[in-house]
Amino acid sequence: MQKQFLMISDNLKLVNSRIESIQSDQDVELIAVSKTRSVLEIQEAFNAGQIHFGENYLQESLEKVNYFKDSGLVWHFIGPIQSNKTALISENFDWVHSVDRFKIAKRLSDQRNPNLGKLNILVQVNIDKEKTKSGVFIEQVDEIVSEIISLPYICLRGFMCIPKAENSSDSFSKMKDLISNYPSLDTLSMGMSADLEVAIKNGANLVRVGTDIFGQRSYN
Ligand SMILES: *Cc1c(COP(=O)(O)O)cnc(C)c1O
């Protein structure tokens, strides 16, 4: 409970030292998951040196992205995507982690303003085949990768997953095996507050941390 009374900057130091404590060959970047958080909280994290931020809900994110326009923050969309929202996502974000249909990728590419450069994309993999989670099954990855890779205004970078809490180590290791089949892909987005160390040991490049930076959320 005490955690909530620490400053965001202290929490960031703790999370960054957890990341640095893990020996790994790959680069690891911390994404501060700022869903439900205010611009003041984001400003505090940014002042403490945090650059990458993740948002799940388009509506609430637009105000924040706009507020920090041209300030150097890098925005990652990590929530479920409705096809009628792709234009706004494509315009306002630098990365999208939750692509699980070719149709969505195609729309994001078609709607990307070429002046912004290519949009970075990750395919979300439902690594534990859970009914409650989105993402493609591992068997479907080959097909969606081959379709997406030729789209002009997106750059397919790799995969994202949200594993079952109980066996995340096995799931992360499957993701590591998966990406090793695709030499042109360089990014695994996996690991959250509770399991970032295990994720990094299994090759994570982007870890997505909310609670351990900003405290408990009042909704998910
Ligand atoms: C909320 C969320 C996170 C952050 O989870 P914490 O447990 O608060 O660190 C990471 N990834 C996704 C996709 C999320 O929705």
PDB file of C-alpha atoms and ligand atoms in Angstrom:
ATOM      1  CA  MET A   1       0.000   0.000   0.000  1.00  0.00           C
ATOM      2  CA  GLN A   2       2.841   2.337   0.770  1.00  0.00           C
ATOM      3  CA  LYS A   3       3.730   2.315  -2.899  1.00  0.00           C
ATOM      4  CA  GLN A   4       0.886   4.708  -3.657  1.00  0.00           C
ATOM      5  CA  PHE A   5       2.498   7.414  -1.583  1.00  0.00           C
ATOM      6  CA  LEU A   6       5.798   7.250  -3.399  1.00  0.00           C
ATOM      7  CA  MET A   7       6.267   9.799  -6.136  1.00  0.00           C
ATOM      8  CA  ILE A   8       5.973   8.664  -9.726  1.00  0.00           C
ATOM      9  CA  SER A   9       9.639   9.574 -10.204  1.00  0.00           C
ATOM     10  CA  ASP A  10      10.645   7.237  -7.345  1.00  0.00           C
ATOM     11  CA  ASN A  11       8.535   4.447  -8.790  1.00  0.00           C
ATOM     12  CA  LEU A  12      10.173   4.937 -12.180  1.00  0.00           C
ATOM     13  CA  LYS A  13      13.613   4.621 -10.609  1.00  0.00           C
ATOM     14  CA  LEU A  14      12.564   1.358  -8.974  1.00  0.00           C
ATOM     15  CA  VAL A  15      11.132  -0.087 -12.187  1.00  0.00           C
ATOM     16  CA  ASN A  16      14.171   0.980 -14.202  1.00  0.00           C
ATOM     17  CA  SER A  17      16.507  -0.633 -11.696  1.00  0.00           C
ATOM     18  CA  ARG A  18      14.469  -3.871 -11.886  1.00  0.00           C
ATOM     19  CA  ILE A  19      14.924  -3.764 -15.665  1.00  0.00           C
ATOM     20  CA  GLU A  20      18.643  -3.085 -15.401  1.00  0.00           C
ATOM     21  CA  SER A  21      19.115  -5.893 -12.890  1.00  0.00           C
ATOM     22  CA  ILE A  22      18.284  -8.496 -15.555  1.00  0.00           C
ATOM     23  CA  GLN A  23      21.138  -9.637 -17.773  1.00  0.00           C
ATOM     24  CA  SER A  24      20.003  -9.610 -21.380  1.00  0.00           C
ATOM     25  CA  ASP A  25      21.431  -9.365 -24.889  1.00  0.00           C
ATOM     26  CA  GLN A  26      18.600  -7.272 -26.280  1.00  0.00           C
ATOM     27  CA  ASP A  27      17.653  -3.617 -25.859  1.00  0.00           C
ATOM     28  CA  VAL A  28      14.776  -3.134 -23.430  1.00  0.00           C
ATOM     29  CA  GLU A  29      12.534  -0.078 -23.446  1.00  0.00           C
ATOM     30  CA  LEU A  30      10.031   0.739 -20.711  1.00  0.00           C
ATOM     31  CA  ILE A  31       6.518   1.780 -21.726  1.00  0.00           C
ATOM     32  CA  ALA A  32       4.598   3.594 -18.985  1.00  0.00           C
ATOM     33  CA  VAL A  33       0.989   2.437 -19.344  1.00  0.00           C
ATOM     34  CA  SER A  34      -0.951   5.617 -18.656  1.00  0.00           C
ATOM     35  CA  LYS A  35      -4.551   4.458 -19.167  1.00  0.00           C
ATOM     36  CA  THR A  36      -6.840   6.178 -16.623  1.00  0.00           C
ATOM     37  CA  ARG A  37      -4.022   8.600 -15.727  1.00  0.00           C
ATOM     38  CA  SER A  38      -4.148  12.366 -16.022  1.00  0.00           C
ATOM     39  CA  VAL A  39      -1.916  14.671 -18.036  1.00  0.00           C
ATOM     40  CA  LEU A  40      -0.377  15.807 -14.736  1.00  0.00           C
ATOM     41  CA  GLU A  41       0.697  12.279 -13.894  1.00  0.00           C
ATOM     42  CA  ILE A  42       2.082  11.811 -17.391  1.00  0.00           C
ATOM     43  CA  GLN A  43       3.916  15.133 -17.119  1.00  0.00           C
ATOM     44  CA  GLU A  44       5.483  13.998 -13.868  1.00  0.00           C
ATOM     45  CA  ALA A  45       6.735  10.788 -15.489  1.00  0.00           C
ATOM     46  CA  PHE A  46       8.001  12.700 -18.527  1.00  0.00           C
ATOM     47  CA  ASN A  47       9.850  15.174 -16.295  1.00  0.00           C
ATOM     48  CA  ALA A  48      11.532  12.176 -14.685  1.00  0.00           C
ATOM     49  CA  GLY A  49      12.807  11.074 -18.098  1.00  0.00           C
ATOM     50  CA  GLN A  50      10.099   8.638 -19.247  1.00  0.00           C
ATOM     51  CA  ILE A  51       9.534   8.862 -23.021  1.00  0.00           C
ATOM     52  CA  HIS A  52       7.302   5.939 -24.073  1.00  0.00           C
ATOM     53  CA  PHE A  53       3.644   5.838 -22.996  1.00  0.00           C
ATOM     54  CA  GLY A  54       0.942   3.236 -23.635  1.00  0.00           C
ATOM     55  CA  GLU A  55      -2.812   3.803 -23.892  1.00  0.00           C
ATOM     56  CA  ASN A  56      -5.709   1.319 -24.222  1.00  0.00           C
ATOM     57  CA  TYR A  57      -8.757   3.469 -24.839  1.00  0.00           C
ATOM     58  CA  LEU A  58      -8.766   5.729 -27.871  1.00  0.00           C
ATOM     59  CA  GLN A  59     -11.267   8.257 -26.555  1.00  0.00           C
ATOM     60  CA  GLU A  60      -9.409   9.036 -23.348  1.00  0.00           C
ATOM     61  CA  SER A  61      -6.006   8.929 -25.047  1.00  0.00           C
ATOM     62  CA  LEU A  62      -6.629  11.576 -27.705  1.00  0.00           C
ATOM     63  CA  GLU A  63      -6.819  14.422 -25.226  1.00  0.00           C
ATOM     64  CA  LYS A  64      -3.504  13.369 -23.688  1.00  0.00           C
ATOM     65  CA  VAL A  65      -1.720  12.807 -27.008  1.00  0.00           C
ATOM     66  CA  ASN A  66      -2.899  16.223 -28.129  1.00  0.00           C
ATOM     67  CA  TYR A  67      -1.839  17.929 -24.922  1.00  0.00           C
ATOM     68  CA  PHE A  68       1.729  16.676 -25.389  1.00  0.00           C
ATOM     69  CA  LYS A  69       1.886  17.260 -29.130  1.00  0.00           C
ATOM     70  CA  ASP A  70       5.455  17.930 -30.322  1.00  0.00           C
ATOM     71  CA  SER A  71       6.913  17.388 -26.830  1.00  0.00           C
ATOM     72  CA  GLY A  72       8.839  14.254 -27.795  1.00  0.00           C
ATOM     73  CA  LEU A  73       6.654  11.603 -26.154  1.00  0.00           C
ATOM     74  CA  VAL A  74       6.279   8.316 -28.043  1.00  0.00           C
ATOM     75  CA  TRP A  75       2.751   6.868 -27.950  1.00  0.00           C
ATOM     76  CA  HIS A  76       1.873   3.167 -28.098  1.00  0.00           C
ATOM     77  CA  PHE A  77      -1.693   1.951 -28.650  1.00  0.00           C
ATOM     78  CA  ILE A  78      -2.085  -1.318 -26.708  1.00  0.00           C
ATOM     79  CA  GLY A  79      -5.872  -1.812 -26.461  1.00  0.00           C
ATOM     80  CA  PRO A  80      -8.493  -3.604 -28.567  1.00  0.00           C
ATOM     81  CA  ILE A  81      -9.084  -1.926 -31.943  1.00  0.00           C
ATOM     82  CA  GLN A  82     -12.470  -1.315 -33.526  1.00  0.00           C
ATOM     83  CA  SER A  83     -12.225  -0.894 -37.270  1.00  0.00           C
ATOM     84  CA  ASN A  84     -14.041   2.453 -37.242  1.00  0.00           C
ATOM     85  CA  LYS A  85     -11.298   3.867 -34.968  1.00  0.00           C
ATOM     86  CA  THR A  86      -8.275   3.044 -37.108  1.00  0.00           C
ATOM     87  CA  ALA A  87      -7.930   6.493 -38.712  1.00  0.00           C
ATOM     88  CA  LEU A  88      -7.557   8.237 -35.353  1.00  0.00           C
ATOM     89  CA  ILE A  89      -5.166   5.576 -34.085  1.00  0.00           C
ATOM     90  CA  SER A  90      -3.047   5.820 -37.218  1.00  0.00           C
ATOM     91  CA  GLU A  91      -2.881   9.618 -36.988  1.00  0.00           C
ATOM     92  CA  ASN A  92      -2.085   9.884 -33.294  1.00  0.00           C
ATOM     93  CA  PHE A  93       0.175   6.963 -32.394  1.00  0.00           C
ATOM     94  CA  ASP A  94       3.730   5.884 -33.180  1.00  0.00           C
ATOM     95  CA  TRP A  95       3.222   2.194 -32.401  1.00  0.00           C
ATOM     96  CA  VAL A  96       0.227  -0.168 -32.376  1.00  0.00           C
ATOM     97  CA  HIS A  97       0.688  -3.405 -30.389  1.00  0.00           C
ATOM     98  CA  SER A  98      -2.748  -4.949 -30.729  1.00  0.00           C
ATOM     99  CA  VAL A  99      -3.196  -5.781 -34.412  1.00  0.00           C
ATOM    100  CA  ASP A 100      -4.912  -9.144 -34.800  1.00  0.00           C
ATOM    101  CA  ARG A 101      -6.582  -8.947 -38.211  1.00  0.00           C
ATOM    102  CA  PHE A 102      -5.205  -8.078 -41.638  1.00  0.00           C
ATOM    103  CA  LYS A 103      -8.165  -5.778 -42.211  1.00  0.00           C
ATOM    104  CA  ILE A 104      -7.071  -3.593 -39.280  1.00  0.00           C
ATOM    105  CA  ALA A 105      -3.469  -3.437 -40.492  1.00  0.00           C
ATOM    106  CA  LYS A 106      -4.626  -2.516 -43.996  1.00  0.00           C
ATOM    107  CA  ARG A 107      -6.788   0.314 -42.697  1.00  0.00           C
ATOM    108  CA  LEU A 108      -3.972   1.614 -40.472  1.00  0.00           C
ATOM    109  CA  SER A 109      -1.672   1.651 -43.509  1.00  0.00           C
ATOM    110  CA  ASP A 110      -4.238   3.244 -45.847  1.00  0.00           C
ATOM    111  CA  GLN A 111      -5.025   5.933 -43.282  1.00  0.00           C
ATOM    112  CA  ARG A 112      -1.465   6.756 -42.248  1.00  0.00           C
ATOM    113  CA  ASN A 113      -0.284  10.217 -43.209  1.00  0.00           C
ATOM    114  CA  PRO A 114       2.952   9.500 -45.137  1.00  0.00           C
ATOM    115  CA  ASN A 115       4.521  12.639 -43.642  1.00  0.00           C
ATOM    116  CA  LEU A 116       4.472  10.930 -40.246  1.00  0.00           C
ATOM    117  CA  GLY A 117       6.657   8.068 -41.451  1.00  0.00           C
ATOM    118  CA  LYS A 118       5.627   4.446 -41.186  1.00  0.00           C
ATOM    119  CA  LEU A 119       3.505   3.308 -38.267  1.00  0.00           C
ATOM    120  CA  ASN A 120       5.199   0.579 -36.200  1.00  0.00           C
ATOM    121  CA  ILE A 121       3.002  -2.492 -35.821  1.00  0.00           C
ATOM    122  CA  LEU A 122       3.038  -5.562 -33.593  1.00  0.00           C
ATOM    123  CA  VAL A 123       0.761  -8.534 -34.133  1.00  0.00           C
ATOM    124  CA  GLN A 124      -0.928  -9.556 -30.903  1.00  0.00           C
ATOM    125  CA  VAL A 125      -0.593 -13.285 -30.265  1.00  0.00           C
ATOM    126  CA  ASN A 126      -3.091 -15.097 -28.038  1.00  0.00           C
ATOM    127  CA  ILE A 127      -0.311 -17.286 -26.757  1.00  0.00           C
ATOM    128  CA  ASP A 128      -2.392 -19.297 -24.275  1.00  0.00           C
ATOM    129  CA  LYS A 129      -5.472 -19.523 -26.524  1.00  0.00           C
ATOM    130  CA  GLU A 130      -7.693 -17.861 -23.957  1.00  0.00           C
ATOM    131  CA  LYS A 131     -11.298 -17.140 -24.947  1.00  0.00           C
ATOM    132  CA  THR A 132     -11.252 -13.836 -23.089  1.00  0.00           C
ATOM    133  CA  LYS A 133      -8.221 -12.475 -24.909  1.00  0.00           C
ATOM    134  CA  SER A 134      -7.745 -11.159 -28.392  1.00  0.00           C
ATOM    135  CA  GLY A 135      -4.874 -11.980 -30.681  1.00  0.00           C
ATOM    136  CA  VAL A 136      -4.109 -14.585 -33.331  1.00  0.00           C
ATOM    137  CA  PHE A 137      -3.142 -18.138 -32.466  1.00  0.00           C
ATOM    138  CA  ILE A 138       0.452 -19.102 -33.082  1.00  0.00           C
ATOM    139  CA  GLU A 139      -0.638 -21.269 -36.054  1.00  0.00           C
ATOM    140  CA  GLN A 140      -2.100 -18.183 -37.760  1.00  0.00           C
ATOM    141  CA  VAL A 141       0.970 -15.991 -37.400  1.00  0.00           C
ATOM    142  CA  ASP A 142       2.634 -16.990 -40.681  1.00  0.00           C
ATOM    143  CA  GLU A 143      -0.363 -16.010 -42.735  1.00  0.00           C
ATOM    144  CA  ILE A 144      -0.977 -12.605 -41.144  1.00  0.00           C
ATOM    145  CA  VAL A 145       2.745 -11.751 -41.234  1.00  0.00           C
ATOM    146  CA  SER A 146       2.963 -12.489 -44.958  1.00  0.00           C
ATOM    147  CA  GLU A 147      -0.106 -10.325 -45.617  1.00  0.00           C
ATOM    148  CA  ILE A 148       0.946  -7.386 -43.448  1.00  0.00           C
ATOM    149  CA  ILE A 149       4.568  -7.214 -44.464  1.00  0.00           C
ATOM    150  CA  SER A 150       3.812  -5.715 -47.873  1.00  0.00           C
ATOM    151  CA  LEU A 151       1.639  -2.821 -46.650  1.00  0.00           C
ATOM    152  CA  PRO A 152       3.309   0.481 -47.600  1.00  0.00           C
ATOM    153  CA  TYR A 153       2.760   2.784 -44.618  1.00  0.00           C
ATOM    154  CA  ILE A 154       3.283   0.427 -41.734  1.00  0.00           C
ATOM    155  CA  CYS A 155       6.405  -1.323 -40.533  1.00  0.00           C
ATOM    156  CA  LEU A 156       5.794  -4.743 -39.009  1.00  0.00           C
ATOM    157  CA  ARG A 157       8.215  -4.976 -36.070  1.00  0.00           C
ATOM    158  CA  GLY A 158       7.173  -8.095 -34.161  1.00  0.00           C
ATOM    159  CA  PHE A 159       4.713  -9.518 -31.664  1.00  0.00           C
ATOM    160  CA  MET A 160       2.907  -8.673 -28.466  1.00  0.00           C
ATOM    161  CA  CYS A 161       1.276 -10.980 -25.924  1.00  0.00           C
ATOM    162  CA  ILE A 162      -0.605 -10.923 -22.642  1.00  0.00           C
ATOM    163  CA  PRO A 163      -0.056 -14.401 -21.181  1.00  0.00           C
ATOM    164  CA  LYS A 164      -1.951 -16.213 -18.458  1.00  0.00           C
ATOM    165  CA  ALA A 165      -0.609 -15.076 -15.114  1.00  0.00           C
ATOM    166  CA  GLU A 166       0.161 -18.636 -13.943  1.00  0.00           C
ATOM    167  CA  ASN A 167       2.524 -19.790 -16.678  1.00  0.00           C
ATOM    168  CA  SER A 168       3.904 -16.614 -18.140  1.00  0.00           C
ATOM    169  CA  SER A 169       7.439 -17.984 -18.262  1.00  0.00           C
ATOM    170  CA  ASP A 170       6.446 -20.799 -20.687  1.00  0.00           C
ATOM    171  CA  SER A 171       4.396 -18.391 -22.756  1.00  0.00           C
ATOM    172  CA  PHE A 172       7.189 -15.831 -23.007  1.00  0.00           C
ATOM    173  CA  SER A 173       9.584 -18.547 -24.071  1.00  0.00           C
ATOM    174  CA  LYS A 174       7.170 -19.622 -26.855  1.00  0.00           C
ATOM    175  CA  MET A 175       7.128 -16.023 -28.053  1.00  0.00           C
ATOM    176  CA  LYS A 176      10.898 -15.987 -28.163  1.00  0.00           C
ATOM    177  CA  ASP A 177      10.893 -19.143 -30.307  1.00  0.00           C
ATOM    178  CA  LEU A 178       8.222 -17.647 -32.524  1.00  0.00           C
ATOM    179  CA  ILE A 179      10.071 -14.441 -33.368  1.00  0.00           C
ATOM    180  CA  SER A 180      13.275 -16.353 -34.086  1.00  0.00           C
ATOM    181  CA  ASN A 181      11.506 -17.668 -37.236  1.00  0.00           C
ATOM    182  CA  TYR A 182      11.285 -14.123 -38.623  1.00  0.00           C
ATOM    183  CA  PRO A 183      14.739 -12.562 -39.013  1.00  0.00           C
ATOM    184  CA  SER A 184      13.285  -9.254 -40.242  1.00  0.00           C
ATOM    185  CA  LEU A 185      11.307  -8.735 -37.010  1.00  0.00           C
ATOM    186  CA  ASP A 186      13.050  -7.240 -33.985  1.00  0.00           C
ATOM    187  CA  THR A 187      10.506  -6.493 -31.257  1.00  0.00           C
ATOM    188  CA  LEU A 188       8.712  -8.501 -28.569  1.00  0.00           C
ATOM    189  CA  SER A 189       6.286  -6.550 -26.382  1.00  0.00           C
ATOM    190  CA  MET A 190       5.683  -8.564 -23.218  1.00  0.00           C
ATOM    191  CA  GLY A 191       5.939  -8.247 -19.454  1.00  0.00           C
ATOM    192  CA  MET A 192       3.930  -6.027 -17.107  1.00  0.00           C
ATOM    193  CA  SER A 193       4.332  -4.923 -13.473  1.00  0.00           C
ATOM    194  CA  ALA A 194       4.227  -8.446 -12.062  1.00  0.00           C
ATOM    195  CA  ASP A 195       6.360 -10.326 -14.574  1.00  0.00           C
ATOM    196  CA  LEU A 196       8.696  -7.944 -16.380  1.00  0.00           C
ATOM    197  CA  GLU A 197      11.822  -9.764 -15.164  1.00  0.00           C
ATOM    198  CA  VAL A 198      10.689 -13.125 -16.606  1.00  0.00           C
ATOM    199  CA  ALA A 199       9.727 -11.405 -19.845  1.00  0.00           C
ATOM    200  CA  ILE A 200      13.137  -9.765 -20.238  1.00  0.00           C
ATOM    201  CA  LYS A 201      14.861 -13.094 -19.558  1.00  0.00           C
ATOM    202  CA  ASN A 202      12.857 -14.439 -22.496  1.00  0.00           C
ATOM    203  CA  GLY A 203      13.755 -11.696 -24.929  1.00  0.00           C
ATOM    204  CA  ALA A 204      11.257  -8.870 -24.301  1.00  0.00           C
ATOM    205  CA  ASN A 205      12.215  -5.546 -25.912  1.00  0.00           C
ATOM    206  CA  LEU A 206       9.228  -3.520 -24.758  1.00  0.00           C
ATOM    207  CA  VAL A 207       7.818  -3.977 -21.260  1.00  0.00           C
ATOM    208  CA  ARG A 208       4.460  -2.376 -20.455  1.00  0.00           C
ATOM    209  CA  VAL A 209       4.166  -1.205 -16.863  1.00  0.00           C
ATOM    210  CA  GLY A 210       1.243   0.679 -15.348  1.00  0.00           C
ATOM    211  CA  THR A 211       0.586  -0.095 -11.687  1.00  0.00           C
ATOM    212  CA  ASP A 212       4.191  -0.132 -10.495  1.00  0.00           C
ATOM    213  CA  ILE A 213       4.735   3.349 -11.949  1.00  0.00           C
ATOM    214  CA  PHE A 214       1.452   5.138 -11.266  1.00  0.00           C
ATOM    215  CA  GLY A 215      -0.081   3.064  -8.438  1.00  0.00           C
ATOM    216  CA  GLN A 216      -3.319   1.043  -8.407  1.00  0.00           C
ATOM    217  CA  ARG A 217      -5.922   1.946 -11.022  1.00  0.00           C
ATOM    218  CA  SER A 218      -9.538   2.386 -10.064  1.00  0.00           C
ATOM    219  CA  TYR A 219     -10.586   0.605 -13.266  1.00  0.00           C
ATOM    220  CA  ASN A 220      -8.863  -1.507 -15.884  1.00  0.00           C
TER     221      ASN A 220
HETATM  222  C1  LIG B   1      -3.034  -2.241 -18.319  1.00  0.00           C
HETATM  223  C2  LIG B   1      -2.096  -2.927 -19.218  1.00  0.00           C
HETATM  224  C3  LIG B   1      -0.741  -3.068 -18.883  1.00  0.00           C
HETATM  225  C4  LIG B   1      -0.152  -2.602 -17.558  1.00  0.00           C
HETATM  226  O1  LIG B   1      -0.502  -3.487 -16.558  1.00  0.00           O
HETATM  227  P1  LIG B   1       0.032  -3.292 -15.050  1.00  0.00           P
HETATM  228  O2  LIG B   1      -0.283  -4.601 -14.416  1.00  0.00           O
HETATM  229  O3  LIG B   1      -0.733  -2.158 -14.467  1.00  0.00           O
HETATM  230  O4  LIG B   1       1.495  -3.026 -15.094  1.00  0.00           O
HETATM  231  C5  LIG B   1       0.087  -3.670 -19.811  1.00  0.00           C
HETATM  232  N1  LIG B   1      -0.371  -4.124 -21.000  1.00  0.00           N
HETATM  233  C6  LIG B   1      -1.665  -4.002 -21.349  1.00  0.00           C
HETATM  234  C7  LIG B   1      -2.107  -4.516 -22.678  1.00  0.00           C
HETATM  235  C8  LIG B   1      -2.563  -3.419 -20.466  1.00  0.00           C
HETATM  236  O5  LIG B   1      -3.857  -3.320 -20.825  1.00  0.00           O
END
